[in-house]
Amino acid sequence: MDEEAVNRPLVLVHRPPNFHFPFRHRLATQFNLFDPFDSPDSTRSSLLCRHAHNIRVLLCVDPTPVSSDLLSLLPALELIVGSTVGVDHINLPKCRRRGITVTNAGVAFSEDVADLAVGLLIDVLRKISASDRFLRASSWAKTGDYALGSKLGGKRVGMVGMGKIGSEVVKRLQAFGCIISYNSRRKKSAIPFPYYPDVYELAVNSDVLVVCCALTEETHHIINKDVMTALGKEGVIINVGRGALIDEKEMVKLLVRGEIGGVGLDVFENEPHVPKELFQLDKVLLSPHCAVATPECFDALEELILFNLRAFFANKPLWSLVNLE
Amino acid sequence: MESIGVLIVCPMNTYLEQELEKRFNLFKFWNFPDKTQFLNTHKNSIRAVVGNATAGADAELIEALPKLEIVASFSVGLDKVDLGKCKEKGIRVTNTPDVLTEDVADLAIGLSLAVLRRLCESDRYVRSGKWKKGDYKLTTKFTGKTVGIIGLGRIGMAIAKRAEAFSCPISYYSRTEKADLKYKYYPSVVELASNCHILIVACPLTEETRHIINREVIDALGPKGVLINIGRGPHVDEPELVSALVEGRLGGAGLDVFEHEPYVPEELFGLENVVLTPHVGSGTVETRKEMADLVLGNLEAHFLNKPLITPVV
């Protein structure tokens, strides 16, 4: 660490070995960035031990796991600044016990994720990508019109998860005349839409499910066979959360058997592997986990991280806090 | 009414054709290879024509049907109907406004999202197995982008309402500025194109609006700009559009309509910044049924001497 840096607040950078985040230089002008991967393998852990008692903030780049073991090495840690929306790679129960605050990228990413969720839904219902494929195969002149799609207005949309992303999705879908209801860990009094404490009941009363909740032990495979069957043969599922929110094997079976109307998926259980049965189906829209892959998203993330780091060291309120309860 | 002759000019909707057959003496134009012969034989029994966006009632057809009383279009656009001729001969004309407004507006936004976020291209990326080798590249955010709308009628307003939900600043061009609107008005399409990121065509096709999207407008929209056309193919100078896209002078396009449907310029097939749909603006099961019911309702009203539901002439 250079001399000037030593006088700046210390931030531990926790990242995958081969990944340098793009705004490192900008952060380095304001903070003393301690990045263990800058050091060779042999000295890395002893270097970390030497500085551990001074480390109050950990910047988690990408969903690099923040395990119980790592947390044990950092007795002075007060804040983890995440760079993703999902925080399933961070040992949250331990953070809760230690009183460690966690922030995520929700504030920076929500609009882009919501845009993608709505885009996927319109595409699936109106068969945009499928008919684009049809056109490019020169089929319009040969075989006539493509199959009709389904109207968005009046569709009952069941939101699975009603956090920042869910709220942004709802704000958009209302303009299209969708009828909204939701499931969430707890009913939210500020939200005027019908609440279903059970995802199965939500599915029974919906035409579409938009999955955008956090992945936790409780929500693993929250979209299971029963829920998908309850949604019905014309039902559509959009997933911009995590692959493991849906029982993928069951979903594939139901799709192949024609028991779900269509799906739009940005996430999968075992990325980048996608069940090959899905490639044969026109009613399936596949997206390579790119809900936040816009330059605007990353600019917003950079600003958010900078803001939170500055705010923390100035004892000011932080943005995009993760609720650890 | 079974003896009333109705001519349907092209296949458009099975339900509509079945219902027309139940109520009238329906002639399906495409079943007669010799059109002139057909018209000569049946001209005195045909009192109604049902057309759509592809084919309607031009001057030639109107002249060939001396007993024609009403043209009911299975569309809202009437560019395929010679309205002047109909007025001259006292022929009524109906269309299908309102029932398809939402679907068309939904598609305009759907195409915008599909182009900016590369939905079709990234789907292809996954299906081809490329995701296993590396992530797809960055795309462009839609929320907050300036949207320019040409034509602020029913469909234009519905598009604006949806785009506002994405915090898109809205501007427009229209024959006259509309009072009491919070959207910014530009007195020319070129100025509108210079000041927006996504330009959406939502006006009727008339002599004035043919090729309203020309080279000048395309240049003004520029290498980052995106054109969305849910109007009519002839709104756009198609060869100019194709060369601008191929040469990278225009950022992207979402096209539901083409100058010579069902033919689409093949140069577009290799482009990843273009999304192409086969004229499906109103193409949902729900809306096509509503449109069909409106056509049937208008014909019934006419032959029962009741007021037409959605008359234009």
PDB file of N, CA and C in Angstrom, chain A residues 111 168 171-172, chain B residues 142-146 162-170:
ATOM      1  N   GLU A 111     -34.258  -1.132 -11.714  1.00  0.00           N
ATOM      2  CA  GLU A 111     -34.945  -0.719 -12.939  1.00  0.00           C
ATOM      3  C   GLU A 111     -34.594  -1.639 -14.103  1.00  0.00           C
ATOM      4  N   GLU A 168     -40.797  -2.235  -8.862  1.00  0.00           N
ATOM      5  CA  GLU A 168     -40.538  -1.617 -10.172  1.00  0.00           C
ATOM      6  C   GLU A 168     -41.280  -2.372 -11.267  1.00  0.00           C
ATOM      7  N   LYS A 171     -45.006  -1.346 -11.081  1.00  0.00           N
ATOM      8  CA  LYS A 171     -45.194   0.028 -11.592  1.00  0.00           C
ATOM      9  C   LYS A 171     -45.329  -0.001 -13.115  1.00  0.00           C
ATOM     10  N   ARG A 172     -44.534  -0.847 -13.771  1.00  0.00           N
ATOM     11  CA  ARG A 172     -44.583  -0.937 -15.226  1.00  0.00           C
ATOM     12  C   ARG A 172     -45.825  -1.693 -15.695  1.00  0.00           C
TER      13      ARG A 172
ATOM     14  N   PHE B 142     -33.416   0.504 -20.986  1.00  0.00           N
ATOM     15  CA  PHE B 142     -34.586   1.124 -21.604  1.00  0.00           C
ATOM     16  C   PHE B 142     -35.150   2.238 -20.730  1.00  0.00           C
ATOM     17  N   THR B 143     -35.262   1.962 -19.430  1.00  0.00           N
ATOM     18  CA  THR B 143     -35.840   2.968 -18.524  1.00  0.00           C
ATOM     19  C   THR B 143     -35.112   4.297 -18.660  1.00  0.00           C
ATOM     20  N   GLY B 144     -35.897   5.359 -18.766  1.00  0.00           N
ATOM     21  CA  GLY B 144     -35.311   6.701 -18.794  1.00  0.00           C
ATOM     22  C   GLY B 144     -34.918   7.189 -20.168  1.00  0.00           C
ATOM     23  N   LYS B 145     -34.976   6.340 -21.187  1.00  0.00           N
ATOM     24  CA  LYS B 145     -34.594   6.780 -22.528  1.00  0.00           C
ATOM     25  C   LYS B 145     -35.702   7.672 -23.103  1.00  0.00           C
ATOM     26  N   THR B 146     -35.312   8.682 -23.908  1.00  0.00           N
ATOM     27  CA  THR B 146     -36.310   9.574 -24.491  1.00  0.00           C
ATOM     28  C   THR B 146     -37.041   8.846 -25.614  1.00  0.00           C
ATOM     29  N   ARG B 162     -47.564   3.881 -21.443  1.00  0.00           N
ATOM     30  CA  ARG B 162     -46.704   2.756 -21.059  1.00  0.00           C
ATOM     31  C   ARG B 162     -45.256   3.203 -20.883  1.00  0.00           C
ATOM     32  N   ALA B 163     -44.774   4.011 -21.830  1.00  0.00           N
ATOM     33  CA  ALA B 163     -43.377   4.464 -21.745  1.00  0.00           C
ATOM     34  C   ALA B 163     -43.156   5.313 -20.486  1.00  0.00           C
ATOM     35  N   GLU B 164     -44.177   6.046 -20.078  1.00  0.00           N
ATOM     36  CA  GLU B 164     -44.049   6.858 -18.859  1.00  0.00           C
ATOM     37  C   GLU B 164     -43.812   5.987 -17.638  1.00  0.00           C
ATOM     38  N   ALA B 165     -44.376   4.780 -17.626  1.00  0.00           N
ATOM     39  CA  ALA B 165     -44.174   3.869 -16.494  1.00  0.00           C
ATOM     40  C   ALA B 165     -42.712   3.431 -16.395  1.00  0.00           C
ATOM     41  N   PHE B 166     -41.951   3.635 -17.475  1.00  0.00           N
ATOM     42  CA  PHE B 166     -40.522   3.331 -17.484  1.00  0.00           C
ATOM     43  C   PHE B 166     -39.728   4.630 -17.333  1.00  0.00           C
ATOM     44  N   SER B 167     -40.400   5.683 -16.861  1.00  0.00           N
ATOM     45  CA  SER B 167     -39.756   6.999 -16.667  1.00  0.00           C
ATOM     46  C   SER B 167     -39.144   7.549 -17.944  1.00  0.00           C
ATOM     47  N   CYS B 168     -39.695   7.197 -19.100  1.00  0.00           N
ATOM     48  CA  CYS B 168     -39.169   7.724 -20.360  1.00  0.00           C
ATOM     49  C   CYS B 168     -39.758   9.115 -20.615  1.00  0.00           C
ATOM     50  N   PRO B 169     -38.918  10.132 -20.821  1.00  0.00           N
ATOM     51  CA  PRO B 169     -39.456  11.435 -21.233  1.00  0.00           C
ATOM     52  C   PRO B 169     -40.091  11.282 -22.617  1.00  0.00           C
ATOM     53  N   ILE B 170     -41.306  11.846 -22.784  1.00  0.00           N
ATOM     54  CA  ILE B 170     -42.045  11.650 -24.037  1.00  0.00           C
ATOM     55  C   ILE B 170     -42.060  12.932 -24.855  1.00  0.00           C
TER      56      ILE B 170
END
